[in-house]
Every structure is written in structure tokens, then in C-alpha cells.
PDB file of C-alpha atoms in Angstrom:
ATOM      1  CA  MET A 192       0.000   0.000   0.000  1.00 80.00           C
ATOM      2  CA  LYS A 193       1.372   3.422  -0.945  1.00 83.00           C
ATOM      3  CA  LYS A 194       2.072   6.081   1.657  1.00 85.00           C
ATOM      4  CA  PHE A 195       1.023   9.730   1.585  1.00 82.00           C
ATOM      5  CA  ILE A 196       2.439  12.449   3.873  1.00 81.00           C
ATOM      6  CA  PHE A 197       0.703  15.722   4.676  1.00 77.00           C
ATOM      7  CA  PHE A 198       3.235  18.384   5.715  1.00 75.00           C
ATOM      8  CA  ASP A 199       1.760  21.016   8.018  1.00 71.00           C
ATOM      9  CA  LEU A 200       3.868  24.028   7.099  1.00 57.00           C
ATOM     10  CA  ASP A 201       2.542  26.276   9.817  1.00 49.00           C
ATOM     11  CA  GLY A 202       5.529  24.900  11.688  1.00 42.00           C
ATOM     12  CA  THR A 203       7.876  25.592   8.748  1.00 46.00           C
ATOM     13  CA  LEU A 204       9.053  22.019   8.999  1.00 53.00           C
ATOM     14  CA  ILE A 205      12.256  22.021   6.952  1.00 50.00           C
ATOM     15  CA  PHE A 206      11.663  24.672   4.376  1.00 50.00           C
ATOM     16  CA  ASP A 207      14.126  27.315   5.572  1.00 55.00           C
ATOM     17  CA  ASP A 208      16.924  24.921   4.580  1.00 62.00           C
ATOM     18  CA  LYS A 209      16.879  24.416   0.818  1.00 64.00           C
ATOM     19  CA  GLU A 210      19.525  21.688   0.824  1.00 70.00           C
ATOM     20  CA  LEU A 211      17.593  19.726   3.417  1.00 67.00           C
ATOM     21  CA  SER A 212      14.400  20.305   1.432  1.00 67.00           C
ATOM     22  CA  ASN A 213      15.933  18.890  -1.740  1.00 71.00           C
ATOM     23  CA  ASP A 214      17.422  15.912   0.094  1.00 76.00           C
ATOM     24  CA  THR A 215      14.035  15.170   1.629  1.00 75.00           C
ATOM     25  CA  LYS A 216      12.292  15.434  -1.729  1.00 73.00           C
ATOM     26  CA  ASP A 217      14.803  13.021  -3.294  1.00 80.00           C
ATOM     27  CA  CYS A 218      14.403  10.625  -0.385  1.00 82.00           C
ATOM     28  CA  LEU A 219      10.605  10.594  -0.629  1.00 81.00           C
ATOM     29  CA  ARG A 220      10.790  10.058  -4.384  1.00 82.00           C
ATOM     30  CA  THR A 221      13.164   7.108  -3.889  1.00 87.00           C
ATOM     31  CA  LEU A 222      10.822   5.581  -1.326  1.00 86.00           C
ATOM     32  CA  ASP A 223       7.826   6.245  -3.620  1.00 85.00           C
ATOM     33  CA  ILE A 224       6.104   8.258  -0.890  1.00 83.00           C
ATOM     34  CA  LYS A 225       3.625  10.875  -2.128  1.00 78.00           C
ATOM     35  CA  TYR A 226       3.226  14.145  -0.271  1.00 74.00           C
ATOM     36  CA  GLY A 227       0.961  17.155   0.035  1.00 70.00           C
ATOM     37  CA  LEU A 228       1.018  20.578   1.627  1.00 64.00           C
ATOM     38  CA  CYS A 229      -1.216  21.719   4.452  1.00 62.00           C
ATOM     39  CA  THR A 230      -0.796  25.434   5.146  1.00 56.00           C
ATOM     40  CA  ASN A 231      -2.471  28.810   4.933  1.00 51.00           C
ATOM     41  CA  ARG A 232       0.635  30.594   3.663  1.00 51.00           C
ATOM     42  CA  PRO A 233       1.145  31.619   0.034  1.00 46.00           C
ATOM     43  CA  LEU A 234       4.050  30.123  -1.907  1.00 46.00           C
ATOM     44  CA  SER A 235       5.786  33.502  -2.090  1.00 46.00           C
ATOM     45  CA  ASP A 236       5.764  33.706   1.714  1.00 48.00           C
ATOM     46  CA  ILE A 237       8.255  30.842   2.053  1.00 47.00           C
ATOM     47  CA  PRO A 238      10.831  30.840  -0.788  1.00 46.00           C
ATOM     48  CA  THR A 239      11.661  27.149  -0.520  1.00 46.00           C
ATOM     49  CA  LEU A 240       8.086  26.009  -1.020  1.00 48.00           C
ATOM     50  CA  ASP A 241       9.152  25.032  -4.516  1.00 48.00           C
ATOM     51  CA  PHE A 242      10.078  21.854  -2.633  1.00 46.00           C
ATOM     52  CA  LEU A 243       6.633  20.638  -3.693  1.00 46.00           C
ATOM     53  CA  SER A 244       6.498  22.394  -7.044  1.00 44.00           C
ATOM     54  CA  ASN A 245       6.071  19.168  -9.008  1.00 46.00           C
ATOM     55  CA  ASN A 246       3.373  17.812  -6.740  1.00 47.00           C
ATOM     56  CA  LYS A 247      -0.291  17.958  -7.749  1.00 44.00           C
ATOM     57  CA  ASN A 248      -2.019  19.014  -4.568  1.00 44.00           C
ATOM     58  CA  TYR A 249      -1.513  22.179  -2.561  1.00 44.00           C
ATOM     59  CA  ILE A 250      -3.873  22.040   0.379  1.00 45.00           C
ATOM     60  CA  CYS A 251      -4.727  25.338   2.070  1.00 44.00           C
ATOM     61  CA  GLU A 252      -7.095  26.654   4.714  1.00 42.00           C
ATOM     62  CA  GLY A 253      -8.002  29.886   2.971  1.00 43.00           C
ATOM     63  CA  GLY A 254      -8.412  31.080  -0.563  1.00 47.00           C
ATOM     64  CA  VAL A 255      -9.787  33.554  -3.026  1.00 51.00           C
ATOM     65  CA  VAL A 256     -12.932  31.536  -3.754  1.00 56.00           C
ATOM     66  CA  SER A 257     -14.985  29.474  -1.350  1.00 55.00           C
ATOM     67  CA  TYR A 258     -18.353  27.822  -1.744  1.00 54.00           C
ATOM     68  CA  ASP A 259     -20.730  27.916   1.202  1.00 55.00           C
ATOM     69  CA  TYR A 260     -22.725  24.738   0.718  1.00 52.00           C
ATOM     70  CA  LYS A 261     -25.213  25.461   3.495  1.00 55.00           C
ATOM     71  CA  LYS A 262     -26.044  28.942   2.182  1.00 62.00           C
ATOM     72  CA  ASN A 263     -25.601  27.959  -1.454  1.00 62.00           C
ATOM     73  CA  LYS A 264     -23.294  30.918  -2.060  1.00 62.00           C
ATOM     74  CA  LEU A 265     -19.952  31.415  -3.730  1.00 62.00           C
ATOM     75  CA  ASN A 266     -17.698  33.760  -1.731  1.00 63.00           C
ATOM     76  CA  LEU A 267     -14.990  35.847  -3.409  1.00 62.00           C
ATOM     77  CA  ASN A 268     -12.320  37.440  -1.239  1.00 57.00           C
ATOM     78  CA  GLU A 269     -12.227  41.058  -2.384  1.00 56.00           C
ATOM     79  CA  LYS A 270      -8.897  41.726  -0.648  1.00 53.00           C
ATOM     80  CA  ALA A 271      -7.074  39.165  -2.781  1.00 52.00           C
ATOM     81  CA  LYS A 272      -4.229  40.653  -4.786  1.00 48.00           C
ATOM     82  CA  ASN A 273      -3.998  40.596  -8.585  1.00 49.00           C
ATOM     83  CA  ILE A 274      -7.506  39.251  -8.962  1.00 52.00           C
ATOM     84  CA  ASN A 275      -9.892  40.700 -11.516  1.00 58.00           C
ATOM     85  CA  HIS A 276     -13.030  40.455  -9.398  1.00 57.00           C
ATOM     86  CA  LYS A 277     -15.323  41.858 -12.085  1.00 64.00           C
ATOM     87  CA  SER A 278     -14.178  39.236 -14.568  1.00 64.00           C
ATOM     88  CA  ILE A 279     -14.479  36.352 -12.116  1.00 61.00           C
ATOM     89  CA  LYS A 280     -17.827  37.574 -10.851  1.00 61.00           C
ATOM     90  CA  LYS A 281     -19.134  37.832 -14.429  1.00 67.00           C
ATOM     91  CA  ILE A 282     -17.926  34.319 -15.243  1.00 64.00           C
ATOM     92  CA  SER A 283     -19.308  32.999 -11.985  1.00 62.00           C
ATOM     93  CA  LEU A 284     -22.702  34.601 -12.466  1.00 66.00           C
ATOM     94  CA  GLU A 285     -23.049  33.347 -16.017  1.00 69.00           C
ATOM     95  CA  PHE A 286     -21.926  29.822 -15.231  1.00 62.00           C
ATOM     96  CA  LEU A 287     -23.703  29.353 -11.913  1.00 62.00           C
ATOM     97  CA  LYS A 288     -26.983  31.027 -12.801  1.00 67.00           C
ATOM     98  CA  GLU A 289     -28.482  27.722 -13.874  1.00 63.00           C
ATOM     99  CA  LYS A 290     -27.238  26.144 -10.617  1.00 62.00           C
ATOM    100  CA  GLY A 291     -29.216  28.604  -8.523  1.00 65.00           C
ATOM    101  CA  LEU A 292     -26.103  29.950  -6.796  1.00 60.00           C
ATOM    102  CA  SER A 293     -25.595  33.530  -5.662  1.00 60.00           C
ATOM    103  CA  ILE A 294     -22.347  35.476  -5.320  1.00 59.00           C
ATOM    104  CA  ASN A 295     -21.208  37.072  -2.088  1.00 59.00           C
ATOM    105  CA  LEU A 296     -18.181  39.375  -1.881  1.00 56.00           C
ATOM    106  CA  ARG A 297     -16.554  39.177   1.541  1.00 53.00           C
ATOM    107  CA  GLN A 298     -13.596  40.781   3.272  1.00 50.00           C
ATOM    108  CA  ASN A 299     -11.051  38.614   5.002  1.00 45.00           C
ATOM    109  CA  ILE A 300     -10.118  40.880   7.903  1.00 37.00           C
ATOM    110  CA  ASN A 301      -7.831  38.355   9.583  1.00 38.00           C
ATOM    111  CA  ARG A 302      -5.564  37.597   6.661  1.00 38.00           C
ATOM    112  CA  ILE A 303      -4.977  39.671   3.554  1.00 34.00           C
ATOM    113  CA  TYR A 304      -3.794  36.657   1.598  1.00 34.00           C
ATOM    114  CA  SER A 305      -3.706  32.943   2.189  1.00 35.00           C
ATOM    115  CA  SER A 306      -3.234  31.191  -1.110  1.00 35.00           C
ATOM    116  CA  THR A 307      -1.220  31.033  -4.285  1.00 35.00           C
ATOM    117  CA  LEU A 308      -4.101  32.399  -6.318  1.00 34.00           C
ATOM    118  CA  TYR A 309      -3.654  35.792  -4.692  1.00 32.00           C
ATOM    119  CA  PHE A 310      -0.498  36.146  -6.753  1.00 32.00           C
ATOM    120  CA  GLU A 311      -1.738  34.719 -10.027  1.00 39.00           C
ATOM    121  CA  ARG A 312      -4.451  35.806 -12.410  1.00 42.00           C
ATOM    122  CA  PRO A 313      -6.632  32.738 -12.980  1.00 44.00           C
ATOM    123  CA  LEU A 314      -7.657  31.890 -16.524  1.00 48.00           C
ATOM    124  CA  GLU A 315     -11.334  31.990 -17.399  1.00 51.00           C
ATOM    125  CA  SER A 316     -11.219  28.320 -18.372  1.00 52.00           C
ATOM    126  CA  ASP A 317      -9.671  27.421 -15.002  1.00 48.00           C
ATOM    127  CA  THR A 318     -12.322  29.411 -13.154  1.00 55.00           C
ATOM    128  CA  ILE A 319     -15.164  27.754 -15.036  1.00 56.00           C
ATOM    129  CA  LEU A 320     -13.690  24.294 -14.479  1.00 53.00           C
ATOM    130  CA  SER A 321     -13.225  24.999 -10.766  1.00 53.00           C
ATOM    131  CA  LEU A 322     -16.753  26.277 -10.312  1.00 57.00           C
ATOM    132  CA  GLY A 323     -18.150  23.351 -12.238  1.00 56.00           C
ATOM    133  CA  ARG A 324     -16.326  20.815 -10.068  1.00 52.00           C
ATOM    134  CA  MET A 325     -17.389  22.629  -6.900  1.00 51.00           C
ATOM    135  CA  VAL A 326     -21.074  22.190  -7.624  1.00 50.00           C
ATOM    136  CA  THR A 327     -20.881  18.655  -9.033  1.00 50.00           C
ATOM    137  CA  ASP A 328     -18.100  16.323  -7.914  1.00 46.00           C
ATOM    138  CA  PHE A 329     -17.674  17.897  -4.471  1.00 43.00           C
ATOM    139  CA  LEU A 330     -21.206  18.980  -3.706  1.00 43.00           C
ATOM    140  CA  GLY A 331     -21.739  18.829   0.047  1.00 44.00           C
ATOM    141  CA  SER A 332     -18.095  18.184   0.923  1.00 43.00           C
ATOM    142  CA  ASN A 333     -17.555  21.663   2.420  1.00 43.00           C
ATOM    143  CA  TYR A 334     -14.275  22.192   0.605  1.00 44.00           C
ATOM    144  CA  GLU A 335     -13.411  23.538  -2.811  1.00 47.00           C
ATOM    145  CA  PHE A 336     -10.448  23.882  -5.102  1.00 46.00           C
ATOM    146  CA  GLU A 337      -9.049  26.084  -7.825  1.00 49.00           C
ATOM    147  CA  VAL A 338      -7.207  24.681 -10.840  1.00 48.00           C
ATOM    148  CA  LEU A 339      -3.831  26.388 -11.234  1.00 51.00           C
ATOM    149  CA  SER A 340      -2.722  24.371 -14.249  1.00 48.00           C
ATOM    150  CA  GLU A 341      -3.102  20.914 -15.742  1.00 44.00           C
ATOM    151  CA  THR A 342      -0.940  19.495 -12.957  1.00 41.00           C
ATOM    152  CA  LYS A 343      -1.742  21.714  -9.970  1.00 44.00           C
ATOM    153  CA  MET A 344      -4.897  22.137  -7.944  1.00 44.00           C
ATOM    154  CA  LEU A 345      -5.314  24.455  -4.976  1.00 49.00           C
ATOM    155  CA  PHE A 346      -7.799  23.265  -2.371  1.00 47.00           C
ATOM    156  CA  THR A 347      -9.521  25.947  -0.313  1.00 50.00           C
ATOM    157  CA  ILE A 348     -11.477  25.400   2.837  1.00 44.00           C
ATOM    158  CA  LYS A 349     -13.492  27.270   5.475  1.00 45.00           C
ATOM    159  CA  ASN A 350     -14.214  26.565   9.119  1.00 45.00           C
ATOM    160  CA  ILE A 351     -12.984  22.991   9.109  1.00 50.00           C
ATOM    161  CA  SER A 352     -10.019  21.318  10.798  1.00 57.00           C
ATOM    162  CA  LYS A 353      -6.984  20.064   8.897  1.00 61.00           C
ATOM    163  CA  GLY A 354      -7.860  16.569  10.016  1.00 62.00           C
ATOM    164  CA  GLN A 355     -11.370  16.781   8.609  1.00 61.00           C
ATOM    165  CA  MET A 356     -10.058  18.336   5.421  1.00 58.00           C
ATOM    166  CA  ILE A 357      -7.623  15.473   5.005  1.00 68.00           C
ATOM    167  CA  LYS A 358     -10.377  12.965   5.701  1.00 69.00           C
ATOM    168  CA  ASN A 359     -12.390  14.411   2.822  1.00 62.00           C
ATOM    169  CA  ILE A 360      -9.716  13.482   0.278  1.00 64.00           C
ATOM    170  CA  MET A 361      -8.383  10.228   1.742  1.00 73.00           C
ATOM    171  CA  LYS A 362      -8.582   7.181  -0.506  1.00 72.00           C
ATOM    172  CA  GLU A 363      -8.575   3.542   0.524  1.00 74.00           C
ATOM    173  CA  ASN A 364      -5.393   2.557  -1.314  1.00 78.00           C
ATOM    174  CA  PHE A 365      -3.065   4.866   0.659  1.00 82.00           C
ATOM    175  CA  GLU A 366      -1.585   5.027   4.148  1.00 86.00           C
ATOM    176  CA  TYR A 367      -1.834   8.626   5.404  1.00 86.00           C
ATOM    177  CA  TYR A 368       0.480  10.539   7.740  1.00 87.00           C
ATOM    178  CA  LEU A 369       0.193  14.097   9.092  1.00 84.00           C
ATOM    179  CA  ILE A 370       3.443  15.760  10.200  1.00 82.00           C
ATOM    180  CA  SER A 371       2.993  18.851  12.352  1.00 80.00           C
ATOM    181  CA  ASP A 372       4.459  20.739  15.304  1.00 74.00           C
ATOM    182  CA  ASP A 373       1.122  21.872  16.704  1.00 67.00           C
ATOM    183  CA  GLU A 374      -2.422  20.842  15.919  1.00 61.00           C
ATOM    184  CA  LYS A 375      -5.544  21.117  18.026  1.00 60.00           C
ATOM    185  CA  ILE A 376      -6.799  17.547  18.141  1.00 60.00           C
ATOM    186  CA  GLU A 377      -9.534  16.375  20.438  1.00 56.00           C
ATOM    187  CA  LYS A 378      -9.311  12.669  21.213  1.00 54.00           C
ATOM    188  CA  ASP A 379     -12.743  12.014  19.753  1.00 55.00           C
ATOM    189  CA  GLU A 380     -11.811  13.959  16.604  1.00 66.00           C
ATOM    190  CA  LYS A 381      -8.845  11.837  15.563  1.00 75.00           C
ATOM    191  CA  ILE A 382      -9.208  10.636  11.997  1.00 78.00           C
ATOM    192  CA  GLU A 383      -9.230   6.870  11.634  1.00 79.00           C
ATOM    193  CA  ASN A 384      -6.355   5.503   9.520  1.00 82.00           C
ATOM    194  CA  LEU A 385      -4.442   8.809   9.755  1.00 85.00           C
ATOM    195  CA  VAL A 386      -1.127   8.576  11.611  1.00 88.00           C
ATOM    196  CA  TYR A 387      -0.335  11.742  13.585  1.00 86.00           C
ATOM    197  CA  ILE A 388       3.359  12.631  13.869  1.00 86.00           C
ATOM    198  CA  SER A 389       4.831  15.406  16.017  1.00 84.00           C
ATOM    199  CA  ILE A 390       8.119  17.147  15.242  1.00 81.00           C
ATOM    200  CA  ASP A 391       8.004  19.148  18.467  1.00 80.00           C
ATOM    201  CA  PRO A 392       8.944  16.949  21.455  1.00 80.00           C
ATOM    202  CA  ASN A 393       8.234  19.864  23.803  1.00 82.00           C
ATOM    203  CA  ASN A 394       4.568  20.225  22.862  1.00 80.00           C
ATOM    204  CA  SER A 395       3.137  17.887  25.476  1.00 81.00           C
ATOM    205  CA  VAL A 396      -0.526  18.660  24.709  1.00 79.00           C
ATOM    206  CA  PHE A 397      -0.222  17.896  20.998  1.00 77.00           C
ATOM    207  CA  ASN A 398       2.043  14.909  21.589  1.00 82.00           C
ATOM    208  CA  GLU A 399      -0.578  13.167  23.706  1.00 83.00           C
ATOM    209  CA  SER A 400      -2.662  12.740  20.568  1.00 81.00           C
ATOM    210  CA  CYS A 401       0.238  11.647  18.352  1.00 86.00           C
ATOM    211  CA  ASP A 402       1.272   8.179  17.259  1.00 89.00           C
ATOM    212  CA  PHE A 403       4.941   9.156  16.978  1.00 90.00           C
ATOM    213  CA  VAL A 404       7.096  11.982  18.369  1.00 89.00           C
ATOM    214  CA  SER A 405      10.440  12.833  16.765  1.00 85.00           C
ATOM    215  CA  SER A 406      13.699  13.526  18.571  1.00 81.00           C
ATOM    216  CA  ASN A 407      14.640  17.025  19.718  1.00 77.00           C
ATOM    217  CA  ASP A 408      17.604  17.186  17.332  1.00 75.00           C
ATOM    218  CA  PHE A 409      16.568  19.401  14.402  1.00 67.00           C
ATOM    219  CA  ASN A 410      18.962  17.649  12.009  1.00 68.00           C
ATOM    220  CA  ARG A 411      17.692  14.211  12.993  1.00 75.00           C
ATOM    221  CA  ARG A 412      14.001  14.719  13.505  1.00 76.00           C
ATOM    222  CA  LEU A 413      13.004  14.475   9.852  1.00 76.00           C
ATOM    223  CA  ILE A 414      15.187  11.390   9.388  1.00 78.00           C
ATOM    224  CA  ASP A 415      13.465   9.818  12.387  1.00 84.00           C
ATOM    225  CA  VAL A 416      10.063  10.596  10.917  1.00 85.00           C
ATOM    226  CA  ILE A 417      10.845   9.253   7.434  1.00 85.00           C
ATOM    227  CA  LEU A 418      12.321   6.051   8.847  1.00 88.00           C
ATOM    228  CA  TYR A 419       9.241   5.622  11.025  1.00 90.00           C
ATOM    229  CA  ILE A 420       6.922   6.107   8.043  1.00 89.00           C
ATOM    230  CA  LYS A 421       9.026   3.828   5.830  1.00 88.00           C
ATOM    231  CA  ASN A 422       8.741   0.950   8.318  1.00 90.00           C
ATOM    232  CA  LYS A 423       5.222   1.644   9.554  1.00 84.00           C
ATOM    233  CA  GLN A 424       2.335  -0.556   8.477  1.00 76.00           C
ATOM    234  CA  ILE A 425      -1.132   0.741   9.314  1.00 66.00           C
TER     235      ILE A 425
END
């Protein structure tokens, strides 16, 4: 069974060290371990995030577009940079009119930006494809995504934990691991078949909910984690 690692970059796991990032990427490729990104930072915020540049899925907590399933509304963040809101709104209105959806412009007062799309101008075809998938394939899932290119998709999410977000995209033919330094996990909220790994030995509260805790040595902790994942069988 293949393994899939979710890196929680709120802890900036290894990404300040480009050499270590590249070594880790090569190691994961050799071991045939897939990986994804779980963060609310834009790529330009952490220069070495190109560590995952060839990977399909960027998983974020915020974004320029979000679909409120309960209210049947599409929300556009009007503070997003480099976004032509009039164009997107026009496309959205035309495409979603038959779906009975309404558009709601909102201001994100807590964070000016939180996704790659804030720094790119999405193509009309990408926007239409994204909106179409949001109201068909993922209807009721409470998470959405934007298509950045043929090989990249940006998931956006609102008011849902990382664990629940991960659960929404888990498939049966993978073993899943979440690497983080701090995550609010209630014991009854732990996701079944998701292995929780801590890279912060000093975070006693988080570590209580984890299946594995790395060593305190920064240069060894990622090696410890990869070896653990390599040998682990869920």
C-alpha cells in the first residue's frame, strides 16, 4: 500500500533549509512516498516552497474563492491581490446562474492573503472548471479547489479542521500521515487511519494525541520521521 504524507507548514518544517528540502524530496521520491502541503501561507511567503512544485495538490485553509454549501453561495475574497473580481464575478454569475447559486463578496479581515491564487491571475477556463467541479463532484463536501494548471490544484477550505479536510480526500489505497508541530486535536476527533506525527517533542498537549514523536535534534528529527513512516504498516 502506498504512503502519503501531509506536511503542516505552519511549523515551517524544513523549508528554511533548501539543501535539506531537496534531500528530503529526493528521499521521498526514492521511497515512492507521495506528499501534500497543508498550510495557509502563500508560496511567495516561504521561498523554498518550490520543494513541492512538481506535486499535484496544494492544500490550504483559505483562498480567493470558497463555496458555502449550506447557504448555497460562492464567496470571493475582495482583498485578494492581482484578482480581476469583475471578470471572475461575471464568469461565476453566467456559469452558476443555472445552478441557482448567488455570489457574495466578503472581506477577510484576519488575513490579507492565504493562497497562491492571490499572486496569479486565474484563466477563465480554469475558473469555469473549478466552479463546475465545486457544484458537481464535491457537492456537500464543504471544501473547494481552484485549478492552477493541468498538474496543480489548490484546495480551499473554510471553518474545518486540517484533520477533517484530510479525511475528505483520503482514498482507501493509501496510508496517510500528518506531520505537524502543533495541531488542536480532540481525542474524539482523531481521523481513523491517519497517523499523527509530532516534530516538536516539547509540545506535550499535541504529543498526547500523536502516534509518533520525533527527537529534539533538528537535524535528525526528519530522518526519524521518514524512517518511522518507511517501516510503519497501518
